Amino acid sequence: MSYDAWSAVLERLDDAAKLTDLDPDIHRMLRTPRRVLEVAVPVRMDDGRVEVFTGWRVHHDTTRGPGKGGIRFHPDLDVHEVTALAADMTFKTAVANLPFGGAKGGVRCDPTVMSLGELERLTRRYALEVSPLLGPERDVPAPDVNTDGRVMAWLMDTLAMMRGGELLAGTVTGKPLSVGGTRAHAGATSSGVVMCARAAFAAIGLPLAGSRAVIQGFGKVGGPLAFLLSSAGMRVVAVSDIGGAVCNVGGLDPSALSDHVSRTGTVAGFERADPLDPDDLWRVESELVVPAALSGAIDGRVAEDLATKVVVEAANGPTTPDADPVLDRRGIVVVPDILANAGGVTASYFEWAQDRQGFAWEEDTVAIRLRSFMDTAFTSVWAKADTLQVSLRRAAFALAVERVADAISARGLFP
Ligand code: NAD
């Protein structure tokens, strides 16, 4: 990983500690993850060899509730990145006011070169190795980069088999509907991003309809997002993914682009658009930019180039700390990841709540409650920024740190 995500989290935590006059004891506790489990994941590959992968599950803080956070399969994953992502979950669940702590996990592997059977064996062995940390009241994983509902179902089934075989729906979220998933989970992160974009545009007096959007990433978040922004009347003028970038100032057709990606695996080569050098994506004129790929995409140099008014961070950690002052100086409003992409974990909370109730909610109920949680979170962060006269990112961290610190103080220190 070229960018030290854990240092970035510490820098933002330290800033929030100053802003909120945080108790130094609690500050020290939050600078240290509560549990870091590293495991070996031996997997029988299709050619008969045993490959040994490394996996992690990290609990950053679990004072406000069970650990919550995704599982990522990626060749560059390391313990610093997993720990940073776990801490982000502590702050994200606090901003969204969900009864969870922060966790994250993953395996360093390249799922793009693995067969389905290898992937299933990897998931099941990883699940066994990290199982002491998991459970509906301890830690509830969800999908992240390169994992999906199928991986979650394998994970849940493995934990269920270890404990007798019955369905253990409350152990993971982002599952298929047939095994206790929630309606409307798939598009929840993207819907939350649109709600934040709408609220930010309203707050600065910009109309969403007719404005232009640029999206980096066309995966589980970026793909549905292009549809939702187009349906809201925006022109999605440029999109990139790992394979390249395309641009159409008249607006890309999201369904045709999605068909193209299903056929070819990348947005590159889409015939109803011009090819674009991915490095030029940020210079395309727009009112909204949504990074929806990996971390560290917007650094100080990219921040100087951005030709937009609002950035809504769908990805986790897409903006490096050196970019923050540049964006501030240039008057670009940034809705930070721990607020902007909280729609996914909020839908996960709804799924966990339904599994524990044994009662499935209608799609409308999920959508209405998602809107209510996102609106409340956005309004609280905006008000905090106004009170402290700081950026939305600094305000979101300040709000989150205050909420976690309140819980730590209320519970007291054991023993
Ligand atoms: P995904 O694997 O489905 O899609 C990732 C997309 O990013 C793909 O289109 C890929 O081609 C693209 N990409 C990868 N490297 C790139 C590069 N160097 N340049 C341009 N594009 C690149 O993942 P996802 O679930 O859509 O997640 C995207 C981001 O959103 C991640 O940071 C993830 O942590 C975050 N996030 C996802 C969810 C969720 O519900 N899936 C929730 C919260 C946050």
Coordinates of C-alpha atoms and ligand atoms in Angstrom, one line a residue:
M1 CA 0.0 0.0 0.0
S2 CA 1.6 3.3 -1.1
Y3 CA -0.3 5.4 1.4
D4 CA -0.3 5.0 5.2
A5 CA -4.0 4.9 6.1
W6 CA -3.4 4.2 9.8
S7 CA -1.2 7.4 10.1
A8 CA -4.0 9.3 8.4
V9 CA -6.6 8.0 10.9
L10 CA -4.3 9.0 13.8
E11 CA -3.8 12.4 12.4
R12 CA -7.6 13.0 12.1
L13 CA -8.2 11.5 15.6
D14 CA -5.6 13.8 17.1
D15 CA -7.2 16.8 15.5
A16 CA -10.6 15.7 16.8
A17 CA -9.1 15.3 20.3
K18 CA -7.9 18.9 20.2
L19 CA -11.2 20.2 18.8
T20 CA -13.2 18.4 21.5
D21 CA -10.8 18.8 24.4
L22 CA -10.8 15.0 24.7
D23 CA -9.7 13.3 28.0
P24 CA -6.1 12.3 27.3
D25 CA -6.7 8.7 28.8
I26 CA -9.6 8.1 26.3
H27 CA -7.4 9.6 23.5
R28 CA -4.7 7.0 24.2
M29 CA -7.3 4.2 24.2
L30 CA -8.6 5.3 20.8
R31 CA -5.1 5.5 19.4
T32 CA -4.7 1.8 20.1
P33 CA -6.8 -1.0 18.5
R34 CA -8.5 -3.2 21.0
R35 CA -7.7 -6.5 19.3
V36 CA -5.7 -7.5 16.3
L37 CA -5.9 -11.1 15.2
E38 CA -3.5 -12.3 12.4
V39 CA -4.2 -15.7 11.0
A40 CA -2.7 -18.1 8.4
V41 CA -5.2 -19.3 5.9
P42 CA -4.0 -22.5 4.2
V43 CA -6.0 -23.3 1.1
R44 CA -5.9 -26.4 -1.2
M45 CA -5.6 -24.8 -4.7
D46 CA -7.2 -26.5 -7.8
D47 CA -3.7 -27.8 -8.9
G48 CA -3.3 -29.7 -5.7
R49 CA -0.8 -27.4 -4.0
V50 CA -1.5 -25.7 -0.6
E51 CA -1.1 -22.0 -0.7
V52 CA -0.9 -20.1 2.7
F53 CA -2.5 -16.7 2.7
T54 CA -2.5 -14.2 5.6
G55 CA -5.7 -12.8 7.0
W56 CA -6.7 -10.4 9.8
R57 CA -9.7 -9.4 11.9
V58 CA -9.3 -6.2 13.9
H59 CA -11.5 -4.7 16.6
H60 CA -10.7 -1.0 17.0
D61 CA -13.3 -0.1 19.7
T62 CA -16.3 -2.0 20.8
T63 CA -17.6 0.2 23.6
R64 CA -20.8 1.2 21.8
G65 CA -21.7 -2.3 20.6
P66 CA -20.5 -5.3 18.6
G67 CA -17.7 -4.8 16.1
K68 CA -19.0 -3.9 12.6
G69 CA -17.1 -3.8 9.4
G70 CA -16.4 -5.4 6.1
I71 CA -14.2 -8.2 4.9
R72 CA -11.8 -7.3 2.0
F73 CA -9.9 -9.6 -0.3
H74 CA -7.1 -7.7 -1.9
P75 CA -3.4 -8.4 -2.9
D76 CA -2.1 -5.2 -1.3
L77 CA -3.9 -5.6 2.1
D78 CA -1.8 -5.2 5.2
V79 CA -2.5 -4.9 8.9
H80 CA -2.1 -1.1 8.9
E81 CA -4.8 -0.7 6.3
V82 CA -7.2 -3.2 8.1
T83 CA -6.6 -1.4 11.4
A84 CA -7.3 2.0 9.8
L85 CA -10.5 0.7 8.2
A86 CA -11.5 -0.7 11.6
A87 CA -11.0 2.7 13.3
D88 CA -13.0 4.4 10.5
M89 CA -15.8 2.0 11.3
T90 CA -15.7 3.1 15.0
F91 CA -16.2 6.7 13.9
K92 CA -18.6 5.9 11.1
T93 CA -21.0 3.9 13.3
A94 CA -20.8 6.8 15.9
V95 CA -21.6 9.4 13.2
A96 CA -24.6 7.4 12.0
N97 CA -25.5 6.8 15.7
L98 CA -25.7 3.0 15.3
P99 CA -25.2 0.7 18.3
F100 CA -21.9 -0.8 17.0
G101 CA -18.2 -0.5 17.4
G102 CA -15.5 -0.6 14.7
A103 CA -14.0 -3.7 13.1
K104 CA -12.6 -4.8 9.8
G105 CA -11.0 -7.9 8.3
G106 CA -9.7 -9.4 5.2
V107 CA -7.2 -11.7 3.5
R108 CA -4.2 -10.7 1.4
C109 CA -5.0 -12.5 -1.9
D110 CA -5.9 -11.8 -5.5
P111 CA -9.5 -13.1 -6.0
T112 CA -9.3 -12.3 -9.7
V113 CA -7.0 -15.2 -10.3
M114 CA -8.8 -17.7 -8.1
S115 CA -11.5 -20.2 -9.0
L116 CA -14.9 -20.2 -7.3
G117 CA -13.9 -23.3 -5.4
E118 CA -10.6 -21.8 -4.2
L119 CA -12.5 -18.6 -3.1
E120 CA -15.0 -20.7 -1.1
R121 CA -12.3 -22.8 0.6
L122 CA -10.4 -19.5 1.4
T123 CA -13.5 -17.9 2.9
R124 CA -14.4 -20.9 5.0
R125 CA -10.9 -21.4 6.4
Y126 CA -10.6 -17.7 7.1
A127 CA -14.0 -17.8 8.9
L128 CA -12.9 -20.7 11.1
E129 CA -9.6 -18.9 12.0
V130 CA -11.2 -15.6 13.0
S131 CA -14.4 -17.3 14.5
P132 CA -13.3 -16.6 18.2
L133 CA -13.9 -12.9 17.5
L134 CA -17.2 -13.2 15.6
G135 CA -20.9 -13.5 16.7
P136 CA -24.1 -11.5 16.7
E137 CA -23.1 -9.8 20.0
R138 CA -19.3 -9.6 19.4
D139 CA -18.6 -8.7 15.8
V140 CA -20.8 -8.8 12.7
P141 CA -18.9 -8.8 9.3
A142 CA -20.2 -7.5 6.0
P143 CA -19.0 -7.3 2.4
D144 CA -16.2 -4.9 1.2
V145 CA -13.9 -4.7 -1.8
N146 CA -14.0 -8.0 -3.7
T147 CA -16.4 -9.8 -1.4
D148 CA -20.2 -10.1 -1.8
G149 CA -23.4 -11.7 -0.6
R150 CA -22.1 -15.1 -1.7
V151 CA -18.9 -14.8 0.4
M152 CA -21.1 -13.7 3.4
A153 CA -23.3 -16.7 3.0
W154 CA -20.3 -19.0 3.0
L155 CA -19.0 -17.2 6.1
M156 CA -22.3 -17.5 7.9
D157 CA -22.6 -21.2 6.9
T158 CA -19.1 -22.0 8.2
L159 CA -19.9 -20.4 11.6
A160 CA -23.3 -22.2 11.7
M161 CA -21.7 -25.6 10.9
M162 CA -19.2 -25.0 13.7
R163 CA -22.1 -24.5 16.1
G164 CA -24.5 -27.3 15.1
G165 CA -25.7 -26.4 11.6
E166 CA -28.8 -24.1 12.0
L167 CA -29.0 -20.8 10.3
L168 CA -27.2 -18.1 12.2
A169 CA -28.5 -15.1 10.3
G170 CA -27.4 -12.4 12.8
T171 CA -23.7 -13.3 12.5
V172 CA -23.1 -11.5 9.2
T173 CA -24.9 -8.8 7.1
G174 CA -25.0 -8.2 3.3
K175 CA -26.3 -11.8 2.9
P176 CA -28.7 -13.0 0.2
L177 CA -32.4 -12.4 1.0
S178 CA -32.9 -16.2 1.1
V179 CA -30.8 -16.6 4.2
G180 CA -31.8 -13.6 6.2
G181 CA -30.6 -10.7 4.2
T182 CA -32.5 -7.4 4.1
R183 CA -34.4 -5.8 1.2
A184 CA -32.5 -2.8 -0.3
H185 CA -29.1 -3.7 1.1
A186 CA -27.4 -3.7 -2.3
G187 CA -28.0 -0.1 -3.2
A188 CA -27.9 1.4 0.3
T189 CA -24.3 2.8 0.2
S190 CA -25.0 4.4 -3.2
S191 CA -28.4 5.8 -1.9
G192 CA -26.7 7.2 1.1
V193 CA -24.1 8.9 -1.1
V194 CA -26.9 10.5 -3.2
M195 CA -28.7 11.7 0.0
C196 CA -25.5 13.4 1.1
A197 CA -24.9 14.9 -2.3
R198 CA -28.5 16.2 -2.3
A199 CA -28.1 17.7 1.2
A200 CA -24.7 19.3 0.4
F201 CA -26.0 20.8 -2.8
A202 CA -29.1 22.2 -1.0
A203 CA -26.9 23.6 1.8
I204 CA -24.7 25.6 -0.7
G205 CA -27.7 26.5 -3.0
L206 CA -26.8 24.4 -6.0
P207 CA -29.4 22.5 -7.9
L208 CA -28.7 18.7 -8.3
A209 CA -30.8 18.4 -11.5
G210 CA -28.8 19.6 -14.5
S211 CA -25.4 19.4 -12.6
R212 CA -22.5 17.2 -13.7
A213 CA -21.0 14.3 -11.9
V214 CA -17.7 12.4 -12.2
I215 CA -17.3 9.0 -10.6
Q216 CA -14.1 7.0 -9.9
G217 CA -15.0 3.3 -9.7
F218 CA -17.9 1.4 -11.3
G219 CA -18.3 -1.5 -8.8
K220 CA -20.9 -2.3 -6.2
V221 CA -21.1 1.4 -5.2
G222 CA -20.1 3.3 -8.3
G223 CA -22.3 1.3 -10.6
P224 CA -25.7 1.8 -8.9
L225 CA -24.6 5.4 -8.1
A226 CA -24.4 6.3 -11.8
F227 CA -28.0 5.2 -12.2
L228 CA -29.2 7.0 -9.1
L229 CA -27.4 10.3 -10.0
S230 CA -28.8 10.1 -13.6
S231 CA -32.3 9.4 -12.2
A232 CA -31.9 12.5 -10.0
G233 CA -31.4 14.6 -13.2
M234 CA -27.6 14.8 -13.1
R235 CA -25.3 14.3 -16.1
V236 CA -22.7 11.7 -15.3
V237 CA -19.9 13.0 -17.5
A238 CA -17.0 10.8 -16.7
V239 CA -16.4 7.4 -15.1
S240 CA -13.2 5.4 -14.5
D241 CA -12.4 1.9 -13.2
I242 CA -9.3 -0.2 -13.0
G243 CA -9.3 -0.7 -16.7
G244 CA -9.5 2.9 -17.9
A245 CA -11.8 6.0 -18.1
V246 CA -14.5 7.3 -20.4
C247 CA -16.0 10.7 -20.8
N248 CA -19.2 12.2 -22.5
V249 CA -20.0 15.8 -21.7
G250 CA -23.6 15.2 -22.8
G251 CA -23.9 12.5 -20.1
L252 CA -23.1 8.8 -20.1
D253 CA -26.0 6.4 -20.4
P254 CA -25.7 4.3 -17.2
S255 CA -27.6 1.3 -18.5
A256 CA -25.6 1.1 -21.7
L257 CA -22.4 1.5 -19.7
S258 CA -23.4 -1.2 -17.3
D259 CA -24.2 -3.6 -20.2
H260 CA -20.7 -2.8 -21.6
V261 CA -19.1 -3.5 -18.3
S262 CA -21.0 -6.8 -17.9
R263 CA -19.7 -7.8 -21.4
T264 CA -16.1 -6.6 -21.2
G265 CA -15.3 -6.2 -17.4
T266 CA -14.4 -2.5 -17.7
V267 CA -15.7 0.9 -18.7
A268 CA -12.8 1.3 -21.1
G269 CA -13.8 0.9 -24.7
F270 CA -17.4 2.1 -24.1
E271 CA -18.5 3.1 -27.6
R272 CA -20.9 5.9 -26.7
A273 CA -18.2 8.0 -25.0
D274 CA -14.7 9.3 -25.6
P275 CA -11.7 7.5 -24.0
L276 CA -10.1 9.5 -21.2
D277 CA -6.7 9.1 -19.6
P278 CA -7.6 8.1 -16.0
D279 CA -5.2 10.7 -14.6
D280 CA -7.3 13.4 -16.4
L281 CA -10.5 12.2 -14.7
W282 CA -10.2 14.8 -11.9
R283 CA -9.7 17.6 -14.4
V284 CA -13.1 17.0 -16.0
E285 CA -15.4 19.9 -15.2
S286 CA -18.2 19.0 -12.9
E287 CA -20.2 20.1 -9.8
L288 CA -19.9 16.7 -8.1
V289 CA -17.0 14.2 -7.8
V290 CA -17.5 10.9 -6.2
P291 CA -14.4 8.7 -5.5
A292 CA -15.8 5.2 -5.3
A293 CA -12.7 3.0 -5.7
L294 CA -9.8 2.5 -3.3
S295 CA -8.1 4.7 -0.7
G296 CA -5.6 7.5 -1.3
A297 CA -7.0 8.5 -4.7
I298 CA -7.2 12.3 -4.0
D299 CA -3.8 13.5 -2.8
G300 CA -2.5 17.1 -2.6
R301 CA -1.7 17.3 -6.3
V302 CA -5.1 15.9 -7.4
A303 CA -6.8 18.3 -5.0
E304 CA -5.2 21.2 -6.8
D305 CA -6.5 19.8 -10.1
L306 CA -10.1 19.0 -9.1
A307 CA -12.5 21.0 -11.3
T308 CA -15.6 20.6 -9.1
K309 CA -17.5 22.1 -6.2
V310 CA -18.5 19.2 -4.0
V311 CA -16.7 15.9 -3.3
V312 CA -18.8 13.1 -1.7
E313 CA -16.5 10.3 -0.5
A314 CA -18.1 6.9 -1.3
A315 CA -14.8 5.1 -0.9
N316 CA -13.1 4.6 2.4
G317 CA -10.2 7.0 2.9
P318 CA -10.1 8.3 -0.7
T319 CA -8.5 11.7 0.4
T320 CA -5.1 11.9 1.9
P321 CA -4.5 14.3 4.8
D322 CA -2.3 16.6 2.7
A323 CA -5.3 17.1 0.3
D324 CA -7.6 18.4 3.1
P325 CA -6.1 21.9 3.4
V326 CA -5.9 22.3 -0.4
L327 CA -9.6 21.4 -0.8
D328 CA -10.5 23.8 2.1
R329 CA -8.5 26.6 0.6
R330 CA -10.2 26.0 -2.8
G331 CA -13.6 26.1 -1.2
I332 CA -14.5 22.6 -2.3
V333 CA -17.1 21.1 0.1
V334 CA -16.1 17.5 1.1
V335 CA -18.6 15.2 2.6
P336 CA -16.2 12.8 4.4
D337 CA -16.4 9.0 4.0
I338 CA -17.5 8.3 7.6
L339 CA -20.7 10.2 6.8
A340 CA -21.0 9.8 3.0
N341 CA -20.8 6.0 2.8
A342 CA -22.6 5.3 6.1
G343 CA -25.7 4.1 4.1
G344 CA -24.2 0.6 3.8
V345 CA -23.5 0.1 7.5
T346 CA -26.9 1.6 8.3
A347 CA -28.6 -1.0 6.1
S348 CA -26.4 -3.6 7.8
Y349 CA -27.8 -2.4 11.1
F350 CA -31.3 -2.9 9.8
E351 CA -30.4 -6.4 8.6
W352 CA -29.0 -7.3 12.0
A353 CA -32.0 -5.9 13.7
Q354 CA -34.4 -7.8 11.5
D355 CA -32.5 -11.0 12.0
R356 CA -32.6 -10.6 15.8
Q357 CA -36.4 -9.7 15.6
G358 CA -37.0 -12.6 13.2
F359 CA -39.2 -10.2 11.2
A360 CA -38.4 -8.9 7.7
W361 CA -39.2 -5.3 6.9
E362 CA -40.8 -4.1 3.6
E363 CA -38.5 -2.3 1.1
D364 CA -40.3 1.0 1.8
T365 CA -39.6 0.7 5.5
V366 CA -35.9 0.2 4.9
A367 CA -35.8 3.1 2.5
I368 CA -37.6 5.5 4.8
R369 CA -35.5 4.6 7.8
L370 CA -32.3 4.9 5.8
R371 CA -33.2 8.4 4.7
S372 CA -34.0 9.3 8.3
F373 CA -30.7 8.0 9.7
M374 CA -28.7 9.7 6.8
D375 CA -30.5 13.0 7.1
T376 CA -30.0 13.1 10.9
A377 CA -26.3 12.3 10.5
F378 CA -25.8 14.9 7.8
T379 CA -27.6 17.6 9.8
S380 CA -25.7 16.8 12.9
V381 CA -22.3 17.0 11.1
W382 CA -23.3 20.2 9.3
A383 CA -24.3 21.8 12.6
K384 CA -21.1 20.7 14.3
A385 CA -19.0 22.2 11.4
D386 CA -21.0 25.4 11.8
T387 CA -20.4 25.6 15.5
L388 CA -16.7 24.7 15.4
Q389 CA -16.2 26.7 12.1
V390 CA -14.3 23.7 10.6
S391 CA -14.6 21.4 7.6
L392 CA -17.2 18.7 7.5
R393 CA -14.5 16.0 7.9
R394 CA -13.1 17.6 11.1
A395 CA -16.6 18.1 12.4
A396 CA -17.6 14.5 11.7
F397 CA -14.5 13.2 13.5
A398 CA -15.2 15.6 16.4
L399 CA -18.8 14.4 16.7
A400 CA -17.8 10.7 16.5
V401 CA -15.0 11.1 19.0
E402 CA -17.4 12.8 21.5
R403 CA -20.0 10.0 21.1
V404 CA -17.4 7.2 21.6
A405 CA -15.8 9.1 24.5
D406 CA -19.2 9.5 26.2
A407 CA -19.8 5.8 26.0
I408 CA -16.3 5.0 27.3
S409 CA -16.8 7.4 30.3
A410 CA -20.3 6.0 31.0
R411 CA -19.0 2.4 31.1
G412 CA -15.8 3.2 33.1
L413 CA -12.6 1.3 32.9
F414 CA -12.5 -2.4 33.8
P415 CA -11.3 -3.6 36.4
Ligands
NAD1 P1 -15.9 -3.0 -5.9 O1 -14.8 -4.0 -5.8 O2 -17.3 -3.5 -6.2 O3 -15.6 -1.9 -7.0 C1 -14.4 -1.1 -6.9 C2 -14.3 -0.3 -8.2 O4 -13.1 0.5 -8.2 C3 -14.2 -1.2 -9.5 O5 -14.9 -0.6 -10.5 C4 -12.7 -1.2 -9.8 O6 -12.4 -1.4 -11.2 C5 -12.4 0.3 -9.4 N1 -11.0 0.5 -9.2 C6 -10.1 -0.2 -8.5 N2 -8.9 0.3 -8.6 C7 -9.0 1.5 -9.3 C8 -8.1 2.4 -9.8 N3 -6.8 2.4 -9.4 N4 -8.6 3.5 -10.5 C9 -9.9 3.5 -10.8 N5 -10.8 2.6 -10.4 C10 -10.4 1.6 -9.7 O7 -15.9 -2.2 -4.5 P2 -17.1 -1.4 -3.9 O8 -17.9 -2.2 -2.9 O9 -17.8 -0.6 -5.0 O10 -16.3 -0.4 -2.9 C11 -15.7 0.8 -3.5 C12 -15.3 1.7 -2.3 O11 -16.4 2.0 -1.5 C13 -14.2 1.0 -1.3 O12 -13.4 2.0 -0.8 C14 -15.1 0.5 -0.2 O13 -14.4 0.3 1.0 C15 -16.1 1.6 -0.1 N6 -17.4 1.2 0.5 C16 -18.2 0.2 0.0 C17 -19.4 -0.1 0.6 C18 -20.3 -1.1 0.0 O14 -21.5 -1.1 0.4 N7 -19.9 -1.9 -1.0 C19 -19.8 0.6 1.8 C20 -18.9 1.6 2.3 C21 -17.8 1.9 1.6

